């Protein structure tokens, strides 16, 4: 196995692999299809991250895990949040193993500790080793220990940008449930256009404009996601946002083929 | 939470929490009962380890994981072995959460890398942090990455001794499916007696005598287990071997009450 191969980092959004608004409901057809698309892309080196969707989020919210440890009663909520993520992760891994992809779960909370919600300590020994042997490490948004807060939630997006930067990713593909970034909210403005390519500078301008006019939320929750991913873009790593609800788009993005979506580049 | 509290390390043998000889069959009544016994003991600080039993072992054996990475075909076997352990771990954690015990799984292969089958790199940041917050970290025998072999199997017993030593355990209770160590094989020799207490020196003599006369396997697979635990005993950590198939014995051992079993001490 060539250790100089740069990995492709793939993030599967929680909104794609679970059924939104239905607690603990995986979207198994989507998980199976995405496993196939990744298998068929036959990449040399992949790191996979997935979100929590309707598994992690409802439990984490109930026990206010993201805000940190305040009362002993939250402890069982931390356990339950982690278990919810383990349940979803197991479904994902099982689907990928059925495609004969050598995926290995790497529990983020076992090797990452945050400080004030930001990744502070990250032991990547296992991930490095897995990549060297040709495995696909699979991480996920997780309830993690935090040096300041006791514990908190580490988003899959922060983790994705960190992994892309640490392993100098060839590129990073973010599979979401919308076509990409739009010039305006397409549900409100029929003239809103999909942005096919955007530079870091242009993106900052777009994010600022959203900030100034908060009512125009062109990104529909995409803003936080994009902000988390910016550090990777700054390091020169290209990010492809694609709608993974549409069959074949993830595959095309992985192969570098022309695909509907938004490409974010540094230059 | 007093960080000077020494944890009690508890190892639940795979033969206790699964049905031997029936692949992928948990012994749920036993798991639930042991969760209750641990909850009722109300210990200040606990680290839990469990074995693989009929989950991890058959898959690991089929793909010869313990011998290391030799062919790419083994990779999917490494994935499957890990998944088998995740499945069992999830059942254990769920049972303990039902007892309102704040258990948190810590995936050994995410924070431990072995070298020639021995623990070489162990990032204990998460475990330290969990103990400080009053959580019960739960680890298990696992398929792990190995600096020499590529990958291998880390036994729950080696992991138990290592954790007991690192965290200077108050004591270590090993829950097995026999009453303890005997002077001879009780199934063959009706005069075989349970050894209630044994010192390190006496134990070495016993193990040597087994080595010399291999046909007299008084320990019935217990030899490897004991050998793995010796380093902890050498550091002065008391080990209690109890039969966890018998209700109440684990509880008594945890509380330091008089109980049928074998106590191994340094002195």
Short mmCIF file of C-alpha atoms in Angstrom, two decimals, chain A residues 50-255:
data_model
loop_
_atom_site.label_atom_id
_atom_site.label_comp_id
_atom_site.label_asym_id
_atom_site.label_seq_id
_atom_site.Cartn_x
_atom_site.Cartn_y
_atom_site.Cartn_z
CA UNK A 50 -21.09 10.35 8.88
CA UNK A 51 -23.49 12.60 10.75
CA UNK A 52 -26.02 11.76 13.44
CA UNK A 53 -29.31 12.75 11.82
CA UNK A 54 -32.35 11.47 13.66
CA UNK A 55 -30.19 9.18 15.85
CA UNK A 56 -27.75 11.40 17.70
CA UNK A 57 -29.49 14.77 17.63
CA UNK A 58 -32.76 14.17 19.52
CA UNK A 59 -31.02 12.49 22.50
CA UNK A 60 -28.21 15.04 22.59
CA UNK A 61 -30.75 17.87 22.56
CA UNK A 62 -32.87 16.30 25.32
CA UNK A 63 -29.89 16.11 27.68
CA UNK A 64 -28.24 19.34 26.46
CA UNK A 65 -24.98 17.51 25.83
CA UNK A 66 -23.54 20.22 23.56
CA UNK A 67 -23.65 22.74 26.41
CA UNK A 68 -21.42 20.60 28.60
CA UNK A 69 -21.59 18.78 31.92
CA UNK A 70 -23.65 20.65 34.50
CA UNK A 71 -25.60 18.02 36.43
CA UNK A 72 -24.99 14.29 37.14
CA UNK A 73 -28.37 13.57 35.52
CA UNK A 74 -26.83 14.42 32.16
CA UNK A 75 -24.39 11.52 32.44
CA UNK A 76 -26.92 8.92 31.38
CA UNK A 77 -27.81 11.25 28.48
CA UNK A 78 -24.18 11.25 27.38
CA UNK A 79 -24.28 7.42 27.47
CA UNK A 80 -27.52 7.36 25.50
CA UNK A 81 -26.26 9.84 22.89
CA UNK A 82 -23.16 7.74 22.35
CA UNK A 83 -25.26 4.59 22.07
CA UNK A 84 -27.53 6.25 19.50
CA UNK A 85 -24.47 7.08 17.40
CA UNK A 86 -23.10 3.55 17.83
CA UNK A 87 -26.41 2.14 16.60
CA UNK A 88 -26.35 4.27 13.46
CA UNK A 89 -22.63 3.64 12.92
CA UNK A 90 -23.22 -0.11 13.11
CA UNK A 91 -25.91 0.11 10.41
CA UNK A 92 -23.56 2.11 8.19
CA UNK A 93 -20.62 -0.25 8.72
CA UNK A 94 -22.77 -3.35 8.12
CA UNK A 95 -24.00 -1.91 4.80
CA UNK A 96 -20.44 -1.16 3.69
CA UNK A 97 -19.16 -4.59 4.74
CA UNK A 98 -21.92 -6.11 2.56
CA UNK A 99 -20.26 -4.26 -0.36
CA UNK A 100 -16.99 -5.92 0.69
CA UNK A 101 -15.53 -2.53 1.62
CA UNK A 102 -12.98 -2.99 4.43
CA UNK A 103 -14.48 -0.35 6.70
CA UNK A 104 -13.38 -0.02 10.32
CA UNK A 105 -15.22 2.19 12.78
CA UNK A 106 -12.98 4.52 14.78
CA UNK A 107 -14.86 5.88 17.79
CA UNK A 108 -14.12 9.62 17.83
CA UNK A 109 -14.66 9.97 21.59
CA UNK A 110 -12.02 7.29 22.21
CA UNK A 111 -9.25 9.22 20.45
CA UNK A 112 -10.41 12.87 20.41
CA UNK A 113 -10.87 15.30 23.30
CA UNK A 114 -12.11 18.81 22.58
CA UNK A 115 -11.52 22.08 24.42
CA UNK A 116 -14.37 24.55 24.35
CA UNK A 117 -15.96 22.47 21.61
CA UNK A 118 -12.92 22.51 19.32
CA UNK A 119 -10.73 19.47 18.61
CA UNK A 120 -7.77 19.78 20.97
CA UNK A 121 -6.30 16.29 21.36
CA UNK A 122 -6.55 13.82 18.47
CA UNK A 123 -4.62 10.54 18.53
CA UNK A 124 -4.52 9.55 14.85
CA UNK A 125 -2.27 6.49 15.30
CA UNK A 126 -5.05 4.02 14.50
CA UNK A 127 -6.34 5.98 11.48
CA UNK A 128 -2.83 6.31 9.99
CA UNK A 129 -2.28 2.63 10.45
CA UNK A 130 -5.66 1.70 8.93
CA UNK A 131 -4.98 3.82 5.83
CA UNK A 132 -1.58 2.19 5.41
CA UNK A 133 -3.21 -1.26 5.38
CA UNK A 134 -5.87 -0.18 2.85
CA UNK A 135 -8.76 0.01 5.30
CA UNK A 136 -11.45 2.70 5.21
CA UNK A 137 -11.63 4.34 8.65
CA UNK A 138 -15.19 5.42 9.49
CA UNK A 139 -15.72 8.23 12.00
CA UNK A 140 -18.85 10.13 12.95
CA UNK A 141 -20.22 13.11 14.81
CA UNK A 142 -20.01 12.03 18.44
CA UNK A 143 -20.54 12.97 22.06
CA UNK A 144 -16.95 13.59 23.22
CA UNK A 145 -15.05 14.59 26.36
CA UNK A 146 -14.08 18.25 26.56
CA UNK A 147 -11.26 19.73 28.68
CA UNK A 148 -13.33 22.84 29.53
CA UNK A 149 -16.94 21.69 29.28
CA UNK A 150 -16.64 18.15 30.65
CA UNK A 151 -18.28 16.86 27.53
CA UNK A 152 -19.90 18.24 24.39
CA UNK A 153 -20.88 17.34 20.84
CA UNK A 154 -18.27 17.18 18.10
CA UNK A 155 -19.95 17.75 14.74
CA UNK A 156 -19.19 15.52 11.81
CA UNK A 157 -18.35 18.66 9.83
CA UNK A 158 -15.64 19.88 12.22
CA UNK A 159 -14.24 16.35 12.23
CA UNK A 160 -14.32 16.20 8.42
CA UNK A 161 -12.35 19.44 8.02
CA UNK A 162 -9.83 18.29 10.63
CA UNK A 163 -9.27 14.91 8.97
CA UNK A 164 -9.00 16.51 5.52
CA UNK A 165 -6.33 18.87 6.88
CA UNK A 166 -4.38 16.26 8.91
CA UNK A 167 -4.26 13.75 6.07
CA UNK A 168 -3.90 16.37 3.32
CA UNK A 169 -6.93 15.03 1.48
CA UNK A 170 -6.93 14.71 -2.30
CA UNK A 171 -10.39 16.22 -2.04
CA UNK A 172 -13.39 16.23 0.25
CA UNK A 173 -16.87 15.31 -0.86
CA UNK A 174 -19.77 16.41 1.32
CA UNK A 175 -22.96 14.47 0.64
CA UNK A 176 -25.99 16.56 1.66
CA UNK A 177 -29.73 16.64 0.90
CA UNK A 178 -29.71 19.77 -1.29
CA UNK A 179 -28.08 20.40 -4.66
CA UNK A 180 -25.44 22.72 -3.23
CA UNK A 181 -25.12 26.41 -2.46
CA UNK A 182 -27.61 28.80 -4.09
CA UNK A 183 -27.47 32.52 -4.73
CA UNK A 184 -30.71 32.82 -2.75
CA UNK A 185 -33.24 30.49 -1.11
CA UNK A 186 -34.63 28.50 -4.07
CA UNK A 187 -37.82 27.74 -2.13
CA UNK A 188 -38.60 31.48 -1.87
CA UNK A 189 -36.89 33.00 -4.88
CA UNK A 190 -37.54 31.25 -8.22
CA UNK A 191 -34.57 33.10 -9.68
CA UNK A 192 -32.14 31.57 -7.18
CA UNK A 193 -29.32 29.86 -9.01
CA UNK A 194 -27.11 26.96 -8.00
CA UNK A 195 -23.49 28.10 -7.55
CA UNK A 196 -21.40 25.60 -9.50
CA UNK A 197 -18.04 26.85 -8.30
CA UNK A 198 -17.02 29.36 -5.68
CA UNK A 199 -13.69 30.55 -4.35
CA UNK A 200 -12.88 31.06 -0.68
CA UNK A 201 -12.98 34.86 -1.16
CA UNK A 202 -16.36 34.79 -2.88
CA UNK A 203 -17.69 32.37 -0.27
CA UNK A 204 -16.68 34.71 2.56
CA UNK A 205 -18.56 37.50 0.83
CA UNK A 206 -21.63 35.26 0.53
CA UNK A 207 -21.46 34.22 4.21
CA UNK A 208 -21.06 37.86 5.27
CA UNK A 209 -24.10 38.87 3.24
CA UNK A 210 -26.10 36.17 5.01
CA UNK A 211 -24.81 37.44 8.31
CA UNK A 212 -25.91 40.99 7.52
CA UNK A 213 -29.37 40.01 6.32
CA UNK A 214 -30.26 37.18 8.65
CA UNK A 215 -33.72 36.77 7.20
CA UNK A 216 -32.20 35.67 3.89
CA UNK A 217 -30.95 32.29 4.99
CA UNK A 218 -29.85 31.13 1.55
CA UNK A 219 -27.96 28.27 3.08
CA UNK A 220 -30.78 26.76 5.15
CA UNK A 221 -28.56 25.46 7.92
CA UNK A 222 -25.72 25.24 5.45
CA UNK A 223 -23.97 28.24 6.95
CA UNK A 224 -22.64 26.47 10.03
CA UNK A 225 -21.59 23.53 7.89
CA UNK A 226 -19.66 25.73 5.46
CA UNK A 227 -18.00 27.69 8.26
CA UNK A 228 -16.71 24.43 9.76
CA UNK A 229 -15.29 23.37 6.40
CA UNK A 230 -13.48 26.63 5.64
CA UNK A 231 -10.21 25.67 7.42
CA UNK A 232 -9.77 22.76 4.99
CA UNK A 233 -10.43 25.02 1.98
CA UNK A 234 -7.87 27.49 3.33
CA UNK A 235 -5.31 24.69 3.21
CA UNK A 236 -6.06 24.22 -0.47
CA UNK A 237 -8.35 21.22 -0.19
CA UNK A 238 -11.19 21.26 -2.71
CA UNK A 239 -14.66 20.62 -1.34
CA UNK A 240 -17.48 19.19 -3.44
CA UNK A 241 -21.00 19.63 -2.11
CA UNK A 242 -23.36 17.17 -3.78
CA UNK A 243 -26.94 16.05 -3.29
CA UNK A 244 -26.62 12.41 -2.25
CA UNK A 245 -30.36 11.89 -2.43
CA UNK A 246 -29.89 11.83 -6.19
CA UNK A 247 -28.45 8.51 -7.35
CA UNK A 248 -25.03 8.69 -8.94
CA UNK A 249 -24.00 12.18 -7.84
CA UNK A 250 -21.71 11.00 -5.05
CA UNK A 251 -20.12 8.51 -7.47
CA UNK A 252 -19.52 11.21 -10.08
CA UNK A 253 -18.03 13.59 -7.54
CA UNK A 254 -15.71 10.85 -6.26
CA UNK A 255 -14.56 10.09 -9.82
#
